[in-house]
PDB file of N, CA and C in Angstrom:
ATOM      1  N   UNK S   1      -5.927  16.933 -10.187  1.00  0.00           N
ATOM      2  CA  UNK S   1      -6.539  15.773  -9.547  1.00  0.00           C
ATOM      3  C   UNK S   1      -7.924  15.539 -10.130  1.00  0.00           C
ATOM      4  N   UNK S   2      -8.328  14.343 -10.098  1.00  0.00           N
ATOM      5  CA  UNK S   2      -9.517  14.124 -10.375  1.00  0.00           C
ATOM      6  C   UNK S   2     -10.209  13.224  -9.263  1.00  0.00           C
ATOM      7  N   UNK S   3     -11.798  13.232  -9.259  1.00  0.00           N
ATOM      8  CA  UNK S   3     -12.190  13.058  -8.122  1.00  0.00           C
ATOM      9  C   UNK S   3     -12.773  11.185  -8.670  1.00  0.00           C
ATOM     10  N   UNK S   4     -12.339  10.667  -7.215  1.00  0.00           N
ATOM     11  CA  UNK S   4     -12.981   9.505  -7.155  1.00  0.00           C
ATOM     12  C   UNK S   4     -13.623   8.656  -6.260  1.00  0.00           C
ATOM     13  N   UNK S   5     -14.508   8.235  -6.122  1.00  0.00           N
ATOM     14  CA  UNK S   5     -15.038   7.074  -5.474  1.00  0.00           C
ATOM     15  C   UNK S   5     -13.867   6.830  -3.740  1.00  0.00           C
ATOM     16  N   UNK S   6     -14.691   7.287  -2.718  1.00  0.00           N
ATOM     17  CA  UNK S   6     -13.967   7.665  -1.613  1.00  0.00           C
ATOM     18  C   UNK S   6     -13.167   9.076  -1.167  1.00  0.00           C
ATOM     19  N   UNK S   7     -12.899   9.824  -1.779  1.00  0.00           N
ATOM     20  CA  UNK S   7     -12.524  10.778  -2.022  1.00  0.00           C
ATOM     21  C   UNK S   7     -13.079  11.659  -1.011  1.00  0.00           C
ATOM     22  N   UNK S   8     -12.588  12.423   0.161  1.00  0.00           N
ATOM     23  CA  UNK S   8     -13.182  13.201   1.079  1.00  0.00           C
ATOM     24  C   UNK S   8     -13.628  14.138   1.196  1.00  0.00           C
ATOM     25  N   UNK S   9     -13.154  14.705  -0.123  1.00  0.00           N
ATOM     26  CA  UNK S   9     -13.725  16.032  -0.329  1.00  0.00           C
ATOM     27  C   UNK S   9     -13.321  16.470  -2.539  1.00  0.00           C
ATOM     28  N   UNK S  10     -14.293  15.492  -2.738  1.00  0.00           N
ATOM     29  CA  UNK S  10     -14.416  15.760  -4.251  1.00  0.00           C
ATOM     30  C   UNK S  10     -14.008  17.165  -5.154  1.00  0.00           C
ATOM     31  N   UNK S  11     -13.305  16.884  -6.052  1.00  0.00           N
ATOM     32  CA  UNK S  11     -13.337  17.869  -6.633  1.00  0.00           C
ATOM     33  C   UNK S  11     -12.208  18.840  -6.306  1.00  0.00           C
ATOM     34  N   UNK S  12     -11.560  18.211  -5.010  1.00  0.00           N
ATOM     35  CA  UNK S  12     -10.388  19.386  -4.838  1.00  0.00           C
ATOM     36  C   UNK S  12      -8.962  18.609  -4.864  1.00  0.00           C
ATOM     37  N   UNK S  13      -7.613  19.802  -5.111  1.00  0.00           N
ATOM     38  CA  UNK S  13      -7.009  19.211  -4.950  1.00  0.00           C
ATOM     39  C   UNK S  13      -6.103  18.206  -3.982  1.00  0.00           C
ATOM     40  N   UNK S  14      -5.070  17.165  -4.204  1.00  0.00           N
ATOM     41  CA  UNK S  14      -4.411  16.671  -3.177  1.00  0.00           C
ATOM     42  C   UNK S  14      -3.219  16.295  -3.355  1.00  0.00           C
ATOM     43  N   UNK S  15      -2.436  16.466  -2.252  1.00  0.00           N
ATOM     44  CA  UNK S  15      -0.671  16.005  -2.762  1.00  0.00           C
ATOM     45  C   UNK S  15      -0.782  14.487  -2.885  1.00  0.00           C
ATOM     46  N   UNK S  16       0.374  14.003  -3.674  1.00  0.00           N
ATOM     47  CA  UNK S  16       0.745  12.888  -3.623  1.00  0.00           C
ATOM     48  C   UNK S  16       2.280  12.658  -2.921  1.00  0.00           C
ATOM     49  N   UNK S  17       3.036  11.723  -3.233  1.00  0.00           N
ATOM     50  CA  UNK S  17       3.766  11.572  -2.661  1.00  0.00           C
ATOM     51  C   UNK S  17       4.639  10.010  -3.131  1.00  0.00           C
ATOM     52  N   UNK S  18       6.056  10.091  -2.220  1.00  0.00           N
ATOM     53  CA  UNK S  18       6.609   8.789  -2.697  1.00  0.00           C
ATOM     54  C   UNK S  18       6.387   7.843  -1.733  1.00  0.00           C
ATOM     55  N   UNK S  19       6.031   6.529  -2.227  1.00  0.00           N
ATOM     56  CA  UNK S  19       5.670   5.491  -1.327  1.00  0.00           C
ATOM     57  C   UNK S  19       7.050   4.233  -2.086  1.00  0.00           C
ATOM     58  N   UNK S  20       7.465   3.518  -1.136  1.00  0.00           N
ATOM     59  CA  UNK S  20       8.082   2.295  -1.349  1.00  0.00           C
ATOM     60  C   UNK S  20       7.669   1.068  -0.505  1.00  0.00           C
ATOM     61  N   UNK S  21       7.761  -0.175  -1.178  1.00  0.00           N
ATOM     62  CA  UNK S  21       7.256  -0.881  -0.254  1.00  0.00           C
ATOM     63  C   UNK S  21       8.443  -2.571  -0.486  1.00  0.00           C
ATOM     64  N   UNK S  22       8.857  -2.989   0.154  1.00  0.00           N
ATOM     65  CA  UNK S  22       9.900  -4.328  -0.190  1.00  0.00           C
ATOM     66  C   UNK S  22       8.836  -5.517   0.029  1.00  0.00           C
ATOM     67  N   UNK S  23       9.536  -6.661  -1.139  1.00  0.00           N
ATOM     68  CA  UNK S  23       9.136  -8.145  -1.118  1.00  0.00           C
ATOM     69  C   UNK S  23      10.651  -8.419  -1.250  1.00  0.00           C
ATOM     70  N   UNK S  24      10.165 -10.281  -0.663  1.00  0.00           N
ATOM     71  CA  UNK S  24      11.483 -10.904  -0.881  1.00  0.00           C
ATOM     72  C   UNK S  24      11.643 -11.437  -2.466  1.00  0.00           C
ATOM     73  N   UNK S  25      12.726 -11.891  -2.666  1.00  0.00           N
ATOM     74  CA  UNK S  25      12.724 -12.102  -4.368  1.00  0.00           C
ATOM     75  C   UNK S  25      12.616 -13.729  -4.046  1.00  0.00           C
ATOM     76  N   UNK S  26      11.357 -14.311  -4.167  1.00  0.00           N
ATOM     77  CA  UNK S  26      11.724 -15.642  -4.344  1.00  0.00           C
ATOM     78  C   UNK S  26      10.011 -15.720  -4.315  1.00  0.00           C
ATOM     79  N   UNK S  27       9.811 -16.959  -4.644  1.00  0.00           N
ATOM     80  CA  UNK S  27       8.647 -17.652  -5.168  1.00  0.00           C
ATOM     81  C   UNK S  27       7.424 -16.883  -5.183  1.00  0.00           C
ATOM     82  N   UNK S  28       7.314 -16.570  -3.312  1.00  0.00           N
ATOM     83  CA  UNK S  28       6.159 -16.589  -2.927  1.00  0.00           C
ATOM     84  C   UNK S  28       5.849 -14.605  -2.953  1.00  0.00           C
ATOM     85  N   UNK S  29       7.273 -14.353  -3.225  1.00  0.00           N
ATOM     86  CA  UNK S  29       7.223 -12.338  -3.264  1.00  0.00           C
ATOM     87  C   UNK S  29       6.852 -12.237  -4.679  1.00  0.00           C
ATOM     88  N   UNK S  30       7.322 -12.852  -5.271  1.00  0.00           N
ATOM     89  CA  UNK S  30       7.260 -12.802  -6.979  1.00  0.00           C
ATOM     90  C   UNK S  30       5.559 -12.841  -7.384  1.00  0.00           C
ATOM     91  N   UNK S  31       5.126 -13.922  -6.807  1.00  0.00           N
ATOM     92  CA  UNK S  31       3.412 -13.975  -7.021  1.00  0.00           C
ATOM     93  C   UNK S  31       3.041 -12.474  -5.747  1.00  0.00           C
ATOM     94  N   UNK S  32       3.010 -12.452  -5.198  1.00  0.00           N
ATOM     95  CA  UNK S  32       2.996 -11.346  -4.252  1.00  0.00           C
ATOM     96  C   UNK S  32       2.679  -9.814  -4.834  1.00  0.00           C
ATOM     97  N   UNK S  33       3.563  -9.734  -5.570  1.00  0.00           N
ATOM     98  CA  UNK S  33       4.662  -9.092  -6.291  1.00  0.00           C
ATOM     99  C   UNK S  33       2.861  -8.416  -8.217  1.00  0.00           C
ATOM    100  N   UNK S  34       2.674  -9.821  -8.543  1.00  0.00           N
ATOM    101  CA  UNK S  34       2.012  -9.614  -9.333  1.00  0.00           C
ATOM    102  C   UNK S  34       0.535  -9.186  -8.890  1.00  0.00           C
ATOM    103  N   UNK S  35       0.084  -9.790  -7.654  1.00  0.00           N
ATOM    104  CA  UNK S  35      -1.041  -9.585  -7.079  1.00  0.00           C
ATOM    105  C   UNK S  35      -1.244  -8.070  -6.723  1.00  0.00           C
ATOM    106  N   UNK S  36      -0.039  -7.417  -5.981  1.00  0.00           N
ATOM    107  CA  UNK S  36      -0.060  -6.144  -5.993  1.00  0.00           C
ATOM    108  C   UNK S  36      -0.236  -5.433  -7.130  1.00  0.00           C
ATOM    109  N   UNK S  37       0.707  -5.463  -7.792  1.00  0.00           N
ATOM    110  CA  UNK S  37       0.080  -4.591  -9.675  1.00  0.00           C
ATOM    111  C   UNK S  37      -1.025  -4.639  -9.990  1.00  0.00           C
ATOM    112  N   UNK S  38      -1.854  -5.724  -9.665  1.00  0.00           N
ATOM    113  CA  UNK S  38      -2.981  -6.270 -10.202  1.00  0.00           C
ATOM    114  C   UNK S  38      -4.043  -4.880  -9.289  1.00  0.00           C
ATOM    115  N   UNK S  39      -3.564  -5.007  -8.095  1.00  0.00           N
ATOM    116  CA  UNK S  39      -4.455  -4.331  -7.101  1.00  0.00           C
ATOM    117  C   UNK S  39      -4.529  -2.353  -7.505  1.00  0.00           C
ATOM    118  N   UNK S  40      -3.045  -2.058  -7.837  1.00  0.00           N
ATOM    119  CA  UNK S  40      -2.678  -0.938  -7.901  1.00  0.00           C
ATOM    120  C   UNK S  40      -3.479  -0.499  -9.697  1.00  0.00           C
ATOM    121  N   UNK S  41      -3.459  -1.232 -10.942  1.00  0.00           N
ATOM    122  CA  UNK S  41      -4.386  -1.228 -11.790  1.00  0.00           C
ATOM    123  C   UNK S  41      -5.483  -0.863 -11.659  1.00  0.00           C
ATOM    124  N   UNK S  42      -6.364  -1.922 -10.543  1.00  0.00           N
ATOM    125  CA  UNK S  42      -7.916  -1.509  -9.880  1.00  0.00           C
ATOM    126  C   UNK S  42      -8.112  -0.106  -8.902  1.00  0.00           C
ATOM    127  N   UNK S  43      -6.948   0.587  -8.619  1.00  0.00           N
ATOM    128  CA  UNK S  43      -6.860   1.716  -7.715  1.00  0.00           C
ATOM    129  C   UNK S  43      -7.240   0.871  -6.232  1.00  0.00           C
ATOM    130  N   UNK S  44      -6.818   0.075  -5.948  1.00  0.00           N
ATOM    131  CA  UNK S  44      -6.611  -0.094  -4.616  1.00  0.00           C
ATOM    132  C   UNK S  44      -5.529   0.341  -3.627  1.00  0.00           C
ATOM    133  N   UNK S  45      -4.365  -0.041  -4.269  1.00  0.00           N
ATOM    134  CA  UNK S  45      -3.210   0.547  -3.134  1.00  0.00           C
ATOM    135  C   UNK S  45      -3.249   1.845  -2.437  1.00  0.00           C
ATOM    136  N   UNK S  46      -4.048   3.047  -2.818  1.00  0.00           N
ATOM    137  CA  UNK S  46      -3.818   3.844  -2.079  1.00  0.00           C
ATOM    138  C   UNK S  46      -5.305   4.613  -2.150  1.00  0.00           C
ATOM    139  N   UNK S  47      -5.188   5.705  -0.843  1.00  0.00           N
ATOM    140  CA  UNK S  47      -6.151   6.090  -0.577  1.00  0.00           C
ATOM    141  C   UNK S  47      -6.123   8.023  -0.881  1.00  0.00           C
ATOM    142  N   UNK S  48      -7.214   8.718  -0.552  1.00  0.00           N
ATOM    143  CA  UNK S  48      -7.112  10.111  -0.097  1.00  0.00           C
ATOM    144  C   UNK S  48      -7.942  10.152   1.046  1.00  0.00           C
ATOM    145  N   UNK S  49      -6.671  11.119   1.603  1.00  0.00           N
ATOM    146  CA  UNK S  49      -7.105  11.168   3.458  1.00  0.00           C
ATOM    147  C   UNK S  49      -7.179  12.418   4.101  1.00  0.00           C
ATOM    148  N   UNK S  50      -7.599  13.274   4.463  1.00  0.00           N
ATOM    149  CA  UNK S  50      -7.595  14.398   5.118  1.00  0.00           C
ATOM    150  C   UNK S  50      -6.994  14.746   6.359  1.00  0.00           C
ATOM    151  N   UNK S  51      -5.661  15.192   6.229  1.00  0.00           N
ATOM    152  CA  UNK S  51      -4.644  16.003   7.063  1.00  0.00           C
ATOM    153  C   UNK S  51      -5.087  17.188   7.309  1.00  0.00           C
ATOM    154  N   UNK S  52      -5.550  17.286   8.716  1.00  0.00           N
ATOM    155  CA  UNK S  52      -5.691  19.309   8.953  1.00  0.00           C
ATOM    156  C   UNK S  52      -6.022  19.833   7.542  1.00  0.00           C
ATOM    157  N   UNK S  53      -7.360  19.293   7.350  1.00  0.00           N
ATOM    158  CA  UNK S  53      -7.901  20.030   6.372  1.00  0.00           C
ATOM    159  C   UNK S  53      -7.140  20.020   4.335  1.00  0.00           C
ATOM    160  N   UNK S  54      -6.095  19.530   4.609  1.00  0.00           N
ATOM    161  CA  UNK S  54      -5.324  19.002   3.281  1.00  0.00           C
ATOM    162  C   UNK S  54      -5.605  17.604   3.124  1.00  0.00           C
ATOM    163  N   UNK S  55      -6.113  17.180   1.672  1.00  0.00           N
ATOM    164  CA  UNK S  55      -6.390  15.974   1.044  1.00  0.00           C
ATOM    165  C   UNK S  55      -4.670  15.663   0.908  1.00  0.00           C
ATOM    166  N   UNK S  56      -4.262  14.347   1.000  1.00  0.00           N
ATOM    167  CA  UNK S  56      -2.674  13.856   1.201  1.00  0.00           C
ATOM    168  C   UNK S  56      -3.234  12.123   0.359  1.00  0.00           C
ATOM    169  N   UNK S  57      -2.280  12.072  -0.602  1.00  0.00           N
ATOM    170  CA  UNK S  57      -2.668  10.349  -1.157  1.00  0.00           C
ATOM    171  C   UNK S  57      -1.899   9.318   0.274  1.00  0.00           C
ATOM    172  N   UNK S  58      -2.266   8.378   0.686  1.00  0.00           N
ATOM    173  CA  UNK S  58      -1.515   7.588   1.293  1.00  0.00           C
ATOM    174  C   UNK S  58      -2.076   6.133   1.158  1.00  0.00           C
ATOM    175  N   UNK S  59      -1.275   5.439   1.979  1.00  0.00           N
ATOM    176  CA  UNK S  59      -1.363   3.787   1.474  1.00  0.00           C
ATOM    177  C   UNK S  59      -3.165   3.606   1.775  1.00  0.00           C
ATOM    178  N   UNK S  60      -3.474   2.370   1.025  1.00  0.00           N
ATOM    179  CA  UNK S  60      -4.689   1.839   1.101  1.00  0.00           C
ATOM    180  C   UNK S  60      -5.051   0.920   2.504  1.00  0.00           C
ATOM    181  N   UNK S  61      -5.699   0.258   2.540  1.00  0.00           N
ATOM    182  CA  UNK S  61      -6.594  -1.056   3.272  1.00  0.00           C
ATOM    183  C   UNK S  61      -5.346  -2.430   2.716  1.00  0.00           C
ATOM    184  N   UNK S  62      -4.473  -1.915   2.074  1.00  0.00           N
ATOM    185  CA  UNK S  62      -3.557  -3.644   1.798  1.00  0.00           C
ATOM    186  C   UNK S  62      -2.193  -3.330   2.151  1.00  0.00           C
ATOM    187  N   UNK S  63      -1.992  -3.986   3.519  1.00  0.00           N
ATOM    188  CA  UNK S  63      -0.637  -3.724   4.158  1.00  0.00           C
ATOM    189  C   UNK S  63       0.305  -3.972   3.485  1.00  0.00           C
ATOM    190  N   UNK S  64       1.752  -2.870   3.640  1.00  0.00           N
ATOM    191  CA  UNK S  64       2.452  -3.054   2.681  1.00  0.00           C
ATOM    192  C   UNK S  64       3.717  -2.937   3.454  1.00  0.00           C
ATOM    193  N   UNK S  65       4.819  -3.406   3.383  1.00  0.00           N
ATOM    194  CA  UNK S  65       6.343  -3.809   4.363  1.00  0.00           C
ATOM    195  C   UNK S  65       7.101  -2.693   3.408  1.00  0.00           C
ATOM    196  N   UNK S  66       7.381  -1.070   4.319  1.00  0.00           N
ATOM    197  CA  UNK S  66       7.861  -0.454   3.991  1.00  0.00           C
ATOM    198  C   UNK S  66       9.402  -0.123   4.692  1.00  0.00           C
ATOM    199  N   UNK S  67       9.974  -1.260   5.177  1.00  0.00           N
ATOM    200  CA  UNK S  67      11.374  -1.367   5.749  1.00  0.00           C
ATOM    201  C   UNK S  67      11.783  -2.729   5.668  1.00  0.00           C
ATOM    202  N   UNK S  68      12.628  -2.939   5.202  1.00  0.00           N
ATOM    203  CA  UNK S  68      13.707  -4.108   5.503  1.00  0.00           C
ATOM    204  C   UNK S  68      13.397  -4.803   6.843  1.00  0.00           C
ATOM    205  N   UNK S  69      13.561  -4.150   7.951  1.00  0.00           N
ATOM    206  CA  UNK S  69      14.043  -4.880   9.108  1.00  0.00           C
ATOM    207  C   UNK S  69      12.710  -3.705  10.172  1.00  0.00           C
ATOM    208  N   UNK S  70      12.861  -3.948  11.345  1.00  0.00           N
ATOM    209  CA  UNK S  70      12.428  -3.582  12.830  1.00  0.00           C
ATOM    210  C   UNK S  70      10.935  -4.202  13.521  1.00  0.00           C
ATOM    211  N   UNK S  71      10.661  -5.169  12.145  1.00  0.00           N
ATOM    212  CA  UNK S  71       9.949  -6.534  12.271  1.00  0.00           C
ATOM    213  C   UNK S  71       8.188  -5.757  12.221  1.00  0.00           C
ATOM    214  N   UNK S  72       7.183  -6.649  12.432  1.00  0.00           N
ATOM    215  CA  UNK S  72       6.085  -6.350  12.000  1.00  0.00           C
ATOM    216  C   UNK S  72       5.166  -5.085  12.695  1.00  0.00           C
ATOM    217  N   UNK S  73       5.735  -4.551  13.753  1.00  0.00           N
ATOM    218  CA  UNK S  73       5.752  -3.243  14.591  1.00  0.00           C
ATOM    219  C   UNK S  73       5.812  -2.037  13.398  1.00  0.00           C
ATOM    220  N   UNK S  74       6.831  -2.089  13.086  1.00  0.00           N
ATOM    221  CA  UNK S  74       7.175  -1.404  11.989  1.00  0.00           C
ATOM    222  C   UNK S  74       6.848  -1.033  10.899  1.00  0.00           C
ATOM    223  N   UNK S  75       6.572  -1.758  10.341  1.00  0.00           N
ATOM    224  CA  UNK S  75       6.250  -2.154   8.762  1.00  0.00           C
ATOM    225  C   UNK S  75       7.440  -3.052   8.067  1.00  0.00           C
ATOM    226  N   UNK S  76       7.955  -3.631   8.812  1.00  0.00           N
ATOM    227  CA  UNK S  76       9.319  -4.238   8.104  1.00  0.00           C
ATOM    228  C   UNK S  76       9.065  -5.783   8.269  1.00  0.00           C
ATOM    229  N   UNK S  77      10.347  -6.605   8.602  1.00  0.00           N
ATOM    230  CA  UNK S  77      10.599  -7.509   8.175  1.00  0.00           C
ATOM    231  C   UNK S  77      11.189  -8.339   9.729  1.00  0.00           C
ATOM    232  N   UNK S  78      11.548  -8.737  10.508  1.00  0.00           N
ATOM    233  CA  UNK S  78      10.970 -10.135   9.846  1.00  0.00           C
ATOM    234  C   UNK S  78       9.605 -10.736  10.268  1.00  0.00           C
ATOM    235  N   UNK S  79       8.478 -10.809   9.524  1.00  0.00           N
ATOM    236  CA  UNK S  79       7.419 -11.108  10.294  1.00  0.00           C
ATOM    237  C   UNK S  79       6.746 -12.276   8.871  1.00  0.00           C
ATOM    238  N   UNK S  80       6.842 -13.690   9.645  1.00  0.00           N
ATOM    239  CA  UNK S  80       6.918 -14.770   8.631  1.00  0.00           C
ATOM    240  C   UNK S  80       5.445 -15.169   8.117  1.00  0.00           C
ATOM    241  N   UNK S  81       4.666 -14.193   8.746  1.00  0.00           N
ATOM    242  CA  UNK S  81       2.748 -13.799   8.215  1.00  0.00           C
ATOM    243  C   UNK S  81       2.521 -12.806   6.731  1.00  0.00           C
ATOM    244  N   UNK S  82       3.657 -12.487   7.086  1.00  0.00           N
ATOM    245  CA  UNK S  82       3.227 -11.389   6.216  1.00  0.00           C
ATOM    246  C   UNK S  82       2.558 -11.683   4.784  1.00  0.00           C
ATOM    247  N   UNK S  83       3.217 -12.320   3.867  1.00  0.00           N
ATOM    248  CA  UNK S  83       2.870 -12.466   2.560  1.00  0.00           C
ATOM    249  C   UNK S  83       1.656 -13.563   2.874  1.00  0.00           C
ATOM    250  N   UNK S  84       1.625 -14.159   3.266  1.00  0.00           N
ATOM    251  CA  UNK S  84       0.324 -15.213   3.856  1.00  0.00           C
ATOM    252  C   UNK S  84      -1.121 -13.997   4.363  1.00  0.00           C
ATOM    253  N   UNK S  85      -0.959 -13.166   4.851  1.00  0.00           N
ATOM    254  CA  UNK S  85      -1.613 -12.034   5.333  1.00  0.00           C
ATOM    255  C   UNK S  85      -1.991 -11.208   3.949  1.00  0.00           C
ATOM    256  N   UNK S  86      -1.020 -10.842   3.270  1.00  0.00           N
ATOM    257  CA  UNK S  86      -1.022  -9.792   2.171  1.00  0.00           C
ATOM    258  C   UNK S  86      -2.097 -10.209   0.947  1.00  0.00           C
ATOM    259  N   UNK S  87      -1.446 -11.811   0.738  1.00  0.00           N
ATOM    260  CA  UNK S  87      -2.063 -12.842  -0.137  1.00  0.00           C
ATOM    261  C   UNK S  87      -3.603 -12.856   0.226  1.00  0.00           C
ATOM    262  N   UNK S  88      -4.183 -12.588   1.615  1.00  0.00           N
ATOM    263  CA  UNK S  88      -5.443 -13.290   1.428  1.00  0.00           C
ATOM    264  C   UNK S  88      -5.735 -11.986   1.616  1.00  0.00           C
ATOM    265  N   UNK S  89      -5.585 -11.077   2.048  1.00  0.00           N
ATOM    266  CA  UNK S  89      -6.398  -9.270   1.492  1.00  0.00           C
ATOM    267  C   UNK S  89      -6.767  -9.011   0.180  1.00  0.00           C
ATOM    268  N   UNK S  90      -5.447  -9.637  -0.700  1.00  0.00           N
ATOM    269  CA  UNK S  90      -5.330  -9.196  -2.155  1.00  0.00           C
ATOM    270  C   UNK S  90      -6.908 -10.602  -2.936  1.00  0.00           C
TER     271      UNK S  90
END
């Protein structure tokens, strides 16, 4: 690991992990879609956070729809803000 800018405890190590996140495939996910890359380039998408004393990578400050469905409670779908929401964070 290397240490960066926010980082809770510099210099040490931290797990990472698998993250997924869904867009819809059409116009407005597609630009969506590029804005995120754009963000994840600048090291925005994700953070380091301190678990009981373990540094853990997890999502950033830019909400991200990590389920299909059980609506905006969730992290899912259907919640018709979302990319309108995502869009003006990014």
């Amino acid at each position: 690991s290397c240490s960066k800018v926010g980082d809770p405890r510099p210099g040490q190590p931290y797990k990472g992990g698998n993250f997924c996140a869904f867009l819809p495939d059409n116009k407005e996910g597609q630009k969506t879609a590029m804005l995120l890359k754009k963000a994840f380039e600048q090291g925005l998408t994700f953070r380091i956070k301190s678990f009981n004393g373990e540094e853990k990578v997890t999502w950033g400050l830019i909400p991200h729809k990590t389920s299909w469905d059980g609506g905006k409670a969730r992290n899912g779908y259907p919640d018709a803000q979302y990319l309108r929401e995502v869009c003006t964070v990014l």
